[in-house]
PDB file of C-alpha atoms in Angstrom:
ATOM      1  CA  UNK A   2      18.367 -27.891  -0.725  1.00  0.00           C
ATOM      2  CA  UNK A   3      21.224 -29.548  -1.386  1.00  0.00           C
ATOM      3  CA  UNK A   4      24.602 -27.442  -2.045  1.00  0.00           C
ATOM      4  CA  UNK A   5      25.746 -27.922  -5.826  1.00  0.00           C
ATOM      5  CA  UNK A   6      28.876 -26.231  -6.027  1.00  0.00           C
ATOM      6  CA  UNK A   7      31.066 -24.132  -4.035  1.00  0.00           C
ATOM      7  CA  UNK A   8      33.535 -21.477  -5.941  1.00  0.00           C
ATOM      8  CA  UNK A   9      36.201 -19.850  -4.474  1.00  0.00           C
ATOM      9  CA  UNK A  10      36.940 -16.188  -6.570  1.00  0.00           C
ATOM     10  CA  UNK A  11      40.417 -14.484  -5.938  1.00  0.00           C
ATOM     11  CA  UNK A  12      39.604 -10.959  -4.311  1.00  0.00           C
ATOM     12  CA  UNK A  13      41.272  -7.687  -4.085  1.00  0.00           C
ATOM     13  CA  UNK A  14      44.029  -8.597  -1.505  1.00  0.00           C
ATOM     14  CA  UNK A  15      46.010  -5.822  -0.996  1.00  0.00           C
ATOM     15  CA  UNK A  16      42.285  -3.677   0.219  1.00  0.00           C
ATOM     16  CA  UNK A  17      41.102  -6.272   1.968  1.00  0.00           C
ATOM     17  CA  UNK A  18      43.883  -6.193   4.492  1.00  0.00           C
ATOM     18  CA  UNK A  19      43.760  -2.108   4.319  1.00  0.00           C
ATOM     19  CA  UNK A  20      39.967  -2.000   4.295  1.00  0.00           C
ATOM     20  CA  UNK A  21      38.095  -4.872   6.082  1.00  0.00           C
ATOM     21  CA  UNK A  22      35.056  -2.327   6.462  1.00  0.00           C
ATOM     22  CA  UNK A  23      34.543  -2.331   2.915  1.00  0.00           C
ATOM     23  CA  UNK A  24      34.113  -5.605   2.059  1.00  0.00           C
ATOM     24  CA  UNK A  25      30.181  -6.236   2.383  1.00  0.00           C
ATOM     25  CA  UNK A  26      30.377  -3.383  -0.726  1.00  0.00           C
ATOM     26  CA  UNK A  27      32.470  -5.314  -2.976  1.00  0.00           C
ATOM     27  CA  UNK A  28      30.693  -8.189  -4.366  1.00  0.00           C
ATOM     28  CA  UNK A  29      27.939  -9.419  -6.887  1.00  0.00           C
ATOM     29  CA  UNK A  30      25.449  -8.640  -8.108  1.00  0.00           C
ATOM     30  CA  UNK A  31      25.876 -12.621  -9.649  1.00  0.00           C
ATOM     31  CA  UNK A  32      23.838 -13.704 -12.494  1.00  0.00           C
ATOM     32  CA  UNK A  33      23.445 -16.813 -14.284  1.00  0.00           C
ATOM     33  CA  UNK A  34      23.494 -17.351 -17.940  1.00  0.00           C
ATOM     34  CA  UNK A  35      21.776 -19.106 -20.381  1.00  0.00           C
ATOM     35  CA  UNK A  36      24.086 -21.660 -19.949  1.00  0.00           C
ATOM     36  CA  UNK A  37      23.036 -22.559 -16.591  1.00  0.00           C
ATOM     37  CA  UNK A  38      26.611 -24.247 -15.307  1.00  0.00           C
ATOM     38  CA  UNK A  39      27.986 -20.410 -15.855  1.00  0.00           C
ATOM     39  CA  UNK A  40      27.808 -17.876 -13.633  1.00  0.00           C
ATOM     40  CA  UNK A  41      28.847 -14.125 -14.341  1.00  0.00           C
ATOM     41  CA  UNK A  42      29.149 -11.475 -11.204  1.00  0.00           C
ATOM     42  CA  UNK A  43      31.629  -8.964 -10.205  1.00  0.00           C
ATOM     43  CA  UNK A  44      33.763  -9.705  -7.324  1.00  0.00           C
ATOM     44  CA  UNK A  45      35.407  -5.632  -7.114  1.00  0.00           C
ATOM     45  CA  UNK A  46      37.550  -4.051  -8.996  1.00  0.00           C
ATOM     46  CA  UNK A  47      36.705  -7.770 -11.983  1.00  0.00           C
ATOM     47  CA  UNK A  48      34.260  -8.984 -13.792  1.00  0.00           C
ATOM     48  CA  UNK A  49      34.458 -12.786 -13.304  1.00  0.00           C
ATOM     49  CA  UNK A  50      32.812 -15.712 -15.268  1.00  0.00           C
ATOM     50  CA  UNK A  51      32.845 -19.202 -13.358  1.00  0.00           C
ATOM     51  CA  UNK A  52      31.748 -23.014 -13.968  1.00  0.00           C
ATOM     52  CA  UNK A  53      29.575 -23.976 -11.528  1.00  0.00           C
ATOM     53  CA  UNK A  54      29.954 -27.512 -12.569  1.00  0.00           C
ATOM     54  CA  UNK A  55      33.680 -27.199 -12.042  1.00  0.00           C
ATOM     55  CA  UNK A  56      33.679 -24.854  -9.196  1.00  0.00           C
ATOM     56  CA  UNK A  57      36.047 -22.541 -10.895  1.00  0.00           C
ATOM     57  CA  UNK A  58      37.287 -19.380 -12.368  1.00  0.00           C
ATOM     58  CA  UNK A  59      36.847 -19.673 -16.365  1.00  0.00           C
ATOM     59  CA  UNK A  60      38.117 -15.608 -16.742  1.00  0.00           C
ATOM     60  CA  UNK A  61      38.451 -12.110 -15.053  1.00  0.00           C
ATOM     61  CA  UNK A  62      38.302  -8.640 -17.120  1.00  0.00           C
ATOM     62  CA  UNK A  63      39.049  -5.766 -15.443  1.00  0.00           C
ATOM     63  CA  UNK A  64      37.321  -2.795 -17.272  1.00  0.00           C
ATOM     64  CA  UNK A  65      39.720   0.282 -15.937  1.00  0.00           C
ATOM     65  CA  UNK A  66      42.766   0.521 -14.052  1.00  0.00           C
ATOM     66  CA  UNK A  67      40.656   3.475 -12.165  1.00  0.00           C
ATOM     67  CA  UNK A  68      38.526   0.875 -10.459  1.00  0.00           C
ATOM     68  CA  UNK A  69      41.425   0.576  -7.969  1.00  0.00           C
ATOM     69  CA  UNK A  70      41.742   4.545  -7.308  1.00  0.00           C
ATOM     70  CA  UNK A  71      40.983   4.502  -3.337  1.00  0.00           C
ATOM     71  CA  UNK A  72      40.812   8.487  -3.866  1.00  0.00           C
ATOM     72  CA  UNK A  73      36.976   7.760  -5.344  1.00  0.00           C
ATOM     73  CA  UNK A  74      34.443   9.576  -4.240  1.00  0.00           C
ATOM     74  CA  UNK A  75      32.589   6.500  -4.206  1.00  0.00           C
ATOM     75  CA  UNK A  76      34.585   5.328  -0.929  1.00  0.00           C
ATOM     76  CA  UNK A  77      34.375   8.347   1.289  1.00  0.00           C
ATOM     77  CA  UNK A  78      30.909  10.209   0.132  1.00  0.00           C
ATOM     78  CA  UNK A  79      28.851  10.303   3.177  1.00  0.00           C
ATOM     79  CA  UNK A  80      25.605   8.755   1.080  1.00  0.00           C
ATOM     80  CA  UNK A  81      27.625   6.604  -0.706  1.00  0.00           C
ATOM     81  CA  UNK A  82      25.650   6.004  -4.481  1.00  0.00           C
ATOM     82  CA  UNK A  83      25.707   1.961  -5.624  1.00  0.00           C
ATOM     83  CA  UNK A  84      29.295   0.990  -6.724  1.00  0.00           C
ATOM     84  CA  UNK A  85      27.780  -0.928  -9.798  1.00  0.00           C
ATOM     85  CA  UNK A  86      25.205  -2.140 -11.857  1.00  0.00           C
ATOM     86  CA  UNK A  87      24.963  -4.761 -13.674  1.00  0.00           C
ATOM     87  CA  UNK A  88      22.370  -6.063 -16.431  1.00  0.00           C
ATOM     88  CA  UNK A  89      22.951  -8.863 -19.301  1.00  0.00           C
ATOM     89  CA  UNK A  90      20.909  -9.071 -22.669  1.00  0.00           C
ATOM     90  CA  UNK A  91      18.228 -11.347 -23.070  1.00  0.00           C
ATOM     91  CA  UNK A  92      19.367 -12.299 -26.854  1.00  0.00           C
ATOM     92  CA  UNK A  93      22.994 -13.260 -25.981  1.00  0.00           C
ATOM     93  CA  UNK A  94      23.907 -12.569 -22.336  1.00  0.00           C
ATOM     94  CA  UNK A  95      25.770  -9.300 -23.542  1.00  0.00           C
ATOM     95  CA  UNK A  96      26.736  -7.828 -20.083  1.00  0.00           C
ATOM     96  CA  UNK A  97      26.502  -4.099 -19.459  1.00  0.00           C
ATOM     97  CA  UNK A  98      28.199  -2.736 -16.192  1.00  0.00           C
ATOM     98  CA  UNK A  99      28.142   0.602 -14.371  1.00  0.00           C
ATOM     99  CA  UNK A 100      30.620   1.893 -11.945  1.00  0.00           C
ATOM    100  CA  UNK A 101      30.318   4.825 -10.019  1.00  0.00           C
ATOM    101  CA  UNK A 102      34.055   5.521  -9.620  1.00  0.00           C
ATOM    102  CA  UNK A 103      36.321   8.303  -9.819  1.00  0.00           C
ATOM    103  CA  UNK A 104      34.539  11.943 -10.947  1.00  0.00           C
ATOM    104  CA  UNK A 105      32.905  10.019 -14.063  1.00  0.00           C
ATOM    105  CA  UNK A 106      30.733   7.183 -14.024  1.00  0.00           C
ATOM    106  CA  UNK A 107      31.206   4.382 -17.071  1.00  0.00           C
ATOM    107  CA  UNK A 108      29.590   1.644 -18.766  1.00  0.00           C
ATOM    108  CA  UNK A 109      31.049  -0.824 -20.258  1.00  0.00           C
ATOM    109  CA  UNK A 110      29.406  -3.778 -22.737  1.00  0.00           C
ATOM    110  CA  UNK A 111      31.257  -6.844 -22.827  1.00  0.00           C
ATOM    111  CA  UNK A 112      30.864  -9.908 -24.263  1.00  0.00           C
ATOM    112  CA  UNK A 113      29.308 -13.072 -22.495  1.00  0.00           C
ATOM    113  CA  UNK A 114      32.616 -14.284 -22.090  1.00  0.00           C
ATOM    114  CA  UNK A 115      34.641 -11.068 -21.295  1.00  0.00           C
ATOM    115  CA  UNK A 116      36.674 -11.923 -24.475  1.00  0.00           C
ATOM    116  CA  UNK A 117      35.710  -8.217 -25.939  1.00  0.00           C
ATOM    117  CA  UNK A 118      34.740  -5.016 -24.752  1.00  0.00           C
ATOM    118  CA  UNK A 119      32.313  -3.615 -27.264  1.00  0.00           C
ATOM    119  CA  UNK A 120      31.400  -0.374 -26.228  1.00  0.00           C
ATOM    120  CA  UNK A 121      32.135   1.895 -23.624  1.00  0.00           C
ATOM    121  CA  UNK A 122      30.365   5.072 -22.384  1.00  0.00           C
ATOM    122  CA  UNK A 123      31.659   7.926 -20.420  1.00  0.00           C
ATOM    123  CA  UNK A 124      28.510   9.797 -17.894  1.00  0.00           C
ATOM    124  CA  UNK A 125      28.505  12.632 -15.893  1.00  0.00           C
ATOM    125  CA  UNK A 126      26.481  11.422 -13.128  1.00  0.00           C
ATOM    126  CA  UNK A 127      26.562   8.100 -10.522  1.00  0.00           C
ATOM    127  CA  UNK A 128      24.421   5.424 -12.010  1.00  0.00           C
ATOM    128  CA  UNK A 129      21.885   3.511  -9.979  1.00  0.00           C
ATOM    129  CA  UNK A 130      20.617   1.177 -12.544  1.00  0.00           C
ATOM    130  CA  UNK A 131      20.790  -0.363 -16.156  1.00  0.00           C
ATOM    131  CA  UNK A 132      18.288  -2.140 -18.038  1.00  0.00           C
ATOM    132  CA  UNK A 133      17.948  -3.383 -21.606  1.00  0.00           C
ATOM    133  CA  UNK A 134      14.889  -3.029 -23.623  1.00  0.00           C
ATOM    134  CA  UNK A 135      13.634  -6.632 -24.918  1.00  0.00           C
ATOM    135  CA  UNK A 136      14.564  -6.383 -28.259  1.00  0.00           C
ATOM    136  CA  UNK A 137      18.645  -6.025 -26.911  1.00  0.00           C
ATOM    137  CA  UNK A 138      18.903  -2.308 -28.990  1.00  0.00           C
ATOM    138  CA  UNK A 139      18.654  -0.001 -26.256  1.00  0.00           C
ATOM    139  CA  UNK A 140      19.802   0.327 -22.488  1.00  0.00           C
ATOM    140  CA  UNK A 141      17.857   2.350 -19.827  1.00  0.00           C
ATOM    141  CA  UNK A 142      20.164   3.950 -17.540  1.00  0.00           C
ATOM    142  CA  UNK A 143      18.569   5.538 -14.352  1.00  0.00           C
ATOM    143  CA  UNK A 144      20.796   8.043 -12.567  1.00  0.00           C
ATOM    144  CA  UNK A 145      21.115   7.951  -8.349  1.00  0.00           C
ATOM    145  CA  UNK A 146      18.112  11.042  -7.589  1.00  0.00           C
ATOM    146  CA  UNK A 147      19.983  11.534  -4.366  1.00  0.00           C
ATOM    147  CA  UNK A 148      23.318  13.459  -6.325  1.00  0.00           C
ATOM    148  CA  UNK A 149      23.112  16.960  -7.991  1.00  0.00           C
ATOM    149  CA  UNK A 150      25.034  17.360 -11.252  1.00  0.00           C
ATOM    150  CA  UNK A 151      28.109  18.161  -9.014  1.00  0.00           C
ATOM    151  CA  UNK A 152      28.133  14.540  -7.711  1.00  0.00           C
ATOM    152  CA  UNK A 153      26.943  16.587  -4.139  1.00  0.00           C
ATOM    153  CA  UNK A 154      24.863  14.207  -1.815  1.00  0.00           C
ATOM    154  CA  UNK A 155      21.689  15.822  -1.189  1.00  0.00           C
ATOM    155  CA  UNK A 156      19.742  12.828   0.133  1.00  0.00           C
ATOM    156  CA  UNK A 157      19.353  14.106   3.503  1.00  0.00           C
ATOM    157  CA  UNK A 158      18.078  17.293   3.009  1.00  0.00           C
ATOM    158  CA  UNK A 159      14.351  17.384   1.825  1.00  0.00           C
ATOM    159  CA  UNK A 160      14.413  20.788   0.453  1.00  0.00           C
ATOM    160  CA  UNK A 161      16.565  19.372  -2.575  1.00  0.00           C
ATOM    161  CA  UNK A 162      15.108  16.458  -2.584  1.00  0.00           C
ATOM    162  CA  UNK A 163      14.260  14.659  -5.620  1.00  0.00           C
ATOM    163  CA  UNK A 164      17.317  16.397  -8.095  1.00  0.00           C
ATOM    164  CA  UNK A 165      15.305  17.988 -10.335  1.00  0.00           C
ATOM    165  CA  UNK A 166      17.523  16.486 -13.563  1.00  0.00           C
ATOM    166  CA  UNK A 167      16.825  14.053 -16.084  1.00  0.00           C
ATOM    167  CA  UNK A 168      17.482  10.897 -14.319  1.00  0.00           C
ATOM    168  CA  UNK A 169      16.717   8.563 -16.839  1.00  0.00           C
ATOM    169  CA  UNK A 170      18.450   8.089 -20.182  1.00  0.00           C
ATOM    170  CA  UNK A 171      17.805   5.916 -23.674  1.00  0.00           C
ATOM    171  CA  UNK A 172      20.899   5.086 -24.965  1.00  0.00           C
ATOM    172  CA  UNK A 173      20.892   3.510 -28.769  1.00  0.00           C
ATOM    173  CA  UNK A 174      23.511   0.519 -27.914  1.00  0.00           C
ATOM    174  CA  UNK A 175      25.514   0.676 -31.603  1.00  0.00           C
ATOM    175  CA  UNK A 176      25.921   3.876 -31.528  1.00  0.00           C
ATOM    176  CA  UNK A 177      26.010   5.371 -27.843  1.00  0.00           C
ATOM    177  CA  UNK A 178      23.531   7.518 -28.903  1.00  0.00           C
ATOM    178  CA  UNK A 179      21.048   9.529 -26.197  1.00  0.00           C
ATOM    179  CA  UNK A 180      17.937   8.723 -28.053  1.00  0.00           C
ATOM    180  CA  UNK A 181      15.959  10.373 -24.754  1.00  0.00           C
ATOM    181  CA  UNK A 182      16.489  12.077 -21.070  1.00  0.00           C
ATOM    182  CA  UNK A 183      13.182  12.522 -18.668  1.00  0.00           C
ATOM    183  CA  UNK A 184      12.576  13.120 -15.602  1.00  0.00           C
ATOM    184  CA  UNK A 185      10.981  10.933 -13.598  1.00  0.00           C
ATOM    185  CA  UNK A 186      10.255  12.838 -10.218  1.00  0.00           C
ATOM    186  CA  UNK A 187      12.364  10.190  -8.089  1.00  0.00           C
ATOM    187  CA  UNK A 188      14.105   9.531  -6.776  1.00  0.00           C
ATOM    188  CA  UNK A 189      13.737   6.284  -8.176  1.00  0.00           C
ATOM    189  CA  UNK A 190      15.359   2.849  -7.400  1.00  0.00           C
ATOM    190  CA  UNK A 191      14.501   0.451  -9.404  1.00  0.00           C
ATOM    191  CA  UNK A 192      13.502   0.446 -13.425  1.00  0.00           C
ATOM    192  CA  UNK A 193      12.406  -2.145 -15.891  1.00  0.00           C
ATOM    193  CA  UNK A 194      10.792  -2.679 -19.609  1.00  0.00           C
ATOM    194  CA  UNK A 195       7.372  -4.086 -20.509  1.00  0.00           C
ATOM    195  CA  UNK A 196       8.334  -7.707 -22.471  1.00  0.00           C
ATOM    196  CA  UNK A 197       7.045  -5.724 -25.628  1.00  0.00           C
ATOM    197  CA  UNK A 198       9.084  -2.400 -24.778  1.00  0.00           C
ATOM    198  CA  UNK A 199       6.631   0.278 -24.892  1.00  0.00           C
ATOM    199  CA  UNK A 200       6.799   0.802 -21.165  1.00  0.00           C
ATOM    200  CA  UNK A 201       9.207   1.699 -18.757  1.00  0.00           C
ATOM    201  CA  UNK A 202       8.357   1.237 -15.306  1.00  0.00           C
ATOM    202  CA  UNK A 203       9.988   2.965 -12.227  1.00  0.00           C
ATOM    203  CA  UNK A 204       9.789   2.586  -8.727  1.00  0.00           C
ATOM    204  CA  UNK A 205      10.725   4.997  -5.966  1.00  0.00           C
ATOM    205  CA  UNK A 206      12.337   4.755  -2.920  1.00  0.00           C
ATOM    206  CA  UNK A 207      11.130   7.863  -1.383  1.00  0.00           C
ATOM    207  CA  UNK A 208      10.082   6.018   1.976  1.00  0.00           C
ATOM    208  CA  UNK A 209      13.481   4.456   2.618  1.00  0.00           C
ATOM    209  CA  UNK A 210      14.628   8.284   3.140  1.00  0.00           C
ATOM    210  CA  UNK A 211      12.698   8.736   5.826  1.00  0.00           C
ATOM    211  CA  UNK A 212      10.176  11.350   5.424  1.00  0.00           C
ATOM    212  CA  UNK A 213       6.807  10.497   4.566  1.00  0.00           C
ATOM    213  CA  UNK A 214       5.124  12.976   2.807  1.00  0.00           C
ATOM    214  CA  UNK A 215       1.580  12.270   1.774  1.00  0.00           C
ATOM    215  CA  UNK A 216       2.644  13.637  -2.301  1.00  0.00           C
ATOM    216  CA  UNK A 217       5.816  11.268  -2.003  1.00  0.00           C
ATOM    217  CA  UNK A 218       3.450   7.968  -0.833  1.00  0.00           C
ATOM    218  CA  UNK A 219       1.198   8.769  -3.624  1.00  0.00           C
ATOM    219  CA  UNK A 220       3.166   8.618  -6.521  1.00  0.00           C
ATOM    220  CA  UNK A 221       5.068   5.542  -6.020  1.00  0.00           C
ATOM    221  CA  UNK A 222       5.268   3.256  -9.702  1.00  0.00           C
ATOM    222  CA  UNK A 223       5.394   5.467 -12.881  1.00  0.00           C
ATOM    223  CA  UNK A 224       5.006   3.837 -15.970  1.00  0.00           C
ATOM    224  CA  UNK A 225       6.410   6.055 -18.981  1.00  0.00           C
ATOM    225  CA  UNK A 226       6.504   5.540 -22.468  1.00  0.00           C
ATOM    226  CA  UNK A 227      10.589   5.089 -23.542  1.00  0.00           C
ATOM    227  CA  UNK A 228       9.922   6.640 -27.036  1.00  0.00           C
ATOM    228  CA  UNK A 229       8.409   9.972 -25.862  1.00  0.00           C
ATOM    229  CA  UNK A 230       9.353  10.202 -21.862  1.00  0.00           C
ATOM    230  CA  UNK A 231       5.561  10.428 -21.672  1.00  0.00           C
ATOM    231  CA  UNK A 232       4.311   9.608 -18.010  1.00  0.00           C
ATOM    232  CA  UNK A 233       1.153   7.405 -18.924  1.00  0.00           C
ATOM    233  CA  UNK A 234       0.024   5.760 -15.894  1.00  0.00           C
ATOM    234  CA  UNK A 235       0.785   5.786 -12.013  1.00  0.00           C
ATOM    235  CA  UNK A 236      -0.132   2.973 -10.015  1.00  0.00           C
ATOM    236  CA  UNK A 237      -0.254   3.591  -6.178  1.00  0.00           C
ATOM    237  CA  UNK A 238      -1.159   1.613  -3.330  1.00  0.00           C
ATOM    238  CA  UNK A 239      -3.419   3.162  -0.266  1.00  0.00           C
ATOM    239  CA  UNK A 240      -2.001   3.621   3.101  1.00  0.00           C
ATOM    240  CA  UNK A 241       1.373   1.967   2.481  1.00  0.00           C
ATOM    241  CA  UNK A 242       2.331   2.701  -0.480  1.00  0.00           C
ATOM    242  CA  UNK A 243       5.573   1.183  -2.523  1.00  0.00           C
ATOM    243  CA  UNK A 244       9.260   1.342  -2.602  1.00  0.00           C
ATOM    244  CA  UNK A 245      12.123   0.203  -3.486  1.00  0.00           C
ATOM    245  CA  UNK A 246      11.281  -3.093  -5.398  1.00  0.00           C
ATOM    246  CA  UNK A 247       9.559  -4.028  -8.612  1.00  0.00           C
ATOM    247  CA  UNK A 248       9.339  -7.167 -10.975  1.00  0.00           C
ATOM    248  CA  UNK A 249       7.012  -7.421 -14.331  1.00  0.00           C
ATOM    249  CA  UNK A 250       6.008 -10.552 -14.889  1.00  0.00           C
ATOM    250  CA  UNK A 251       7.355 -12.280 -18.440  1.00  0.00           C
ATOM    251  CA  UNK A 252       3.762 -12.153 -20.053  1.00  0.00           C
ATOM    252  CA  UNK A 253       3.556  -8.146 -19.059  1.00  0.00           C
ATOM    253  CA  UNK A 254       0.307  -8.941 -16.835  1.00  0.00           C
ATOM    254  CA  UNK A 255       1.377  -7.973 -14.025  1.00  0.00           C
ATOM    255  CA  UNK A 256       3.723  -6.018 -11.950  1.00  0.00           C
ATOM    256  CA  UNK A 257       4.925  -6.833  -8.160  1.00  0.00           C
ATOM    257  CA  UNK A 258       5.617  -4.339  -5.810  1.00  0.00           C
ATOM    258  CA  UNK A 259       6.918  -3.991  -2.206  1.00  0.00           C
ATOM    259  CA  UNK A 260       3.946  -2.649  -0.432  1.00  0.00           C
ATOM    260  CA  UNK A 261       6.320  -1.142   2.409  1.00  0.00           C
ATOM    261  CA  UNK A 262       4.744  -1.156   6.157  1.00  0.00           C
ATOM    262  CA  UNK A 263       6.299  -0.022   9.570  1.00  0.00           C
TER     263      UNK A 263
END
């Protein structure tokens, strides 16, 4: 229990003063690498690398000069969609990053070290996760269930609830390539590979909205297969069913979920 290091990370000054409501929304997700003394995270509009043994900066990248457009939809939306996601590669800490900001979505791969920028990718809709399939080839990008393809919040209104699009997306990393779109009947939260990548598992977060319909608690962890957008098995838990949250465990055993209760 005892504190390590302490790092202080430059932040957006100018919108802090203009927009102290804002600021709970504008950090992490952190993540360590493989080197354990480094940490990478986003502290809004960067992505920063630090030395934990050091306590400091090593270097910021910022992806697009739109990341500081205040006109965003992703600041005044009523639902508000995440502002980013973040995942890095298993193989070499590669870090992909989504931001929902101005009218279209991007992700961006970087390097470990936010030397390069290797690829980026233009998308139509706001992101709610990213993922990358074990062997480091592929990304899974899940879109937010709760916008229509006109970026419309819809969340609150259970007659359009789920979006009845493809939310989730294969993308061949080299190329940028769609290599499949499915639906998933979310809307979902959360998603994440098997360790040998013939499974894609999803994870709703239909209870968190508020209406409990007895189809919505029933169908609570997909798994599909990533190849064919096949659904091959739902897993469901009795009474309270699941939301939100869901971890596979490194050997592919077993899956945790968060068996949600009033």
């Amino acid at each position: 229990g005892r504190l390590i290091s302490a790092i202080s990370l430059a932040g957006w000054d100018s919108f802090s003063r203009l927009h102290p409501d804002k600021l709970g929304r504008l950090s992490g997700p952190f993540r360590f690498l493989k080197h354990a003394n480094r940490i990478l995270g986003i502290q809004y509009p960067w992505v920063v690398l630090a030395d934990t043994d050091t306590g400091t900066e090593i270097r910021r990248a910022l992806p697009s000069a739109g990341l500081t457009d205040l006109n965003s939809p992703i600041w005044n939306s009523f639902g508000r969609p995440n502002l980013l996601a973040l995942a890095l590669r298993a193989q070499d800490d590669a870090v992909a990053i989504a931001y929902n900001y101005d009218s279209q979505p991007r992700i961006y791969i970087y390097s470990s070290d936010l030397t390069e920028k290797l690829h980026t990718w233009q998308r139509n809709r706001y992101i709610n996760r990213l993922c990358w399939s074990p062997d480091g080839k592929q990304i899974a990008v899940l879109y937010s269930g709760k916008y229509d393809q006109d970026k419309t919040f819809v969340g609150e209104d259970p007659t359009k609830m789920p979006v009845r699009l493809p939310d989730l997306e294969i993308i061949d990393v080299q190329s940028g390539t769609t290599l499949k779109e499915f639906f998933t009947g979310g809307p979902e939260s959360m998603i994440a590979f098997s360790p040998d990548g013939s499974s894609l598992y999803t994870i709703s977060e239909m209870k968190s909205l508020g209406y409990l319909s007895s189809d919505w608690e029933r169908d609570m962890i997909r798994v599909f297969s990533p190849r064919t957008g096949t659904l091959v098995r739902t897993l469901t838990v009795k009474r309270t069913g699941l939301r939100s949250v869901l971890a596979v465990s490194p050997d592919g055993r077993f899956v945790a979920g968060d068996a949600w209760t009033p």
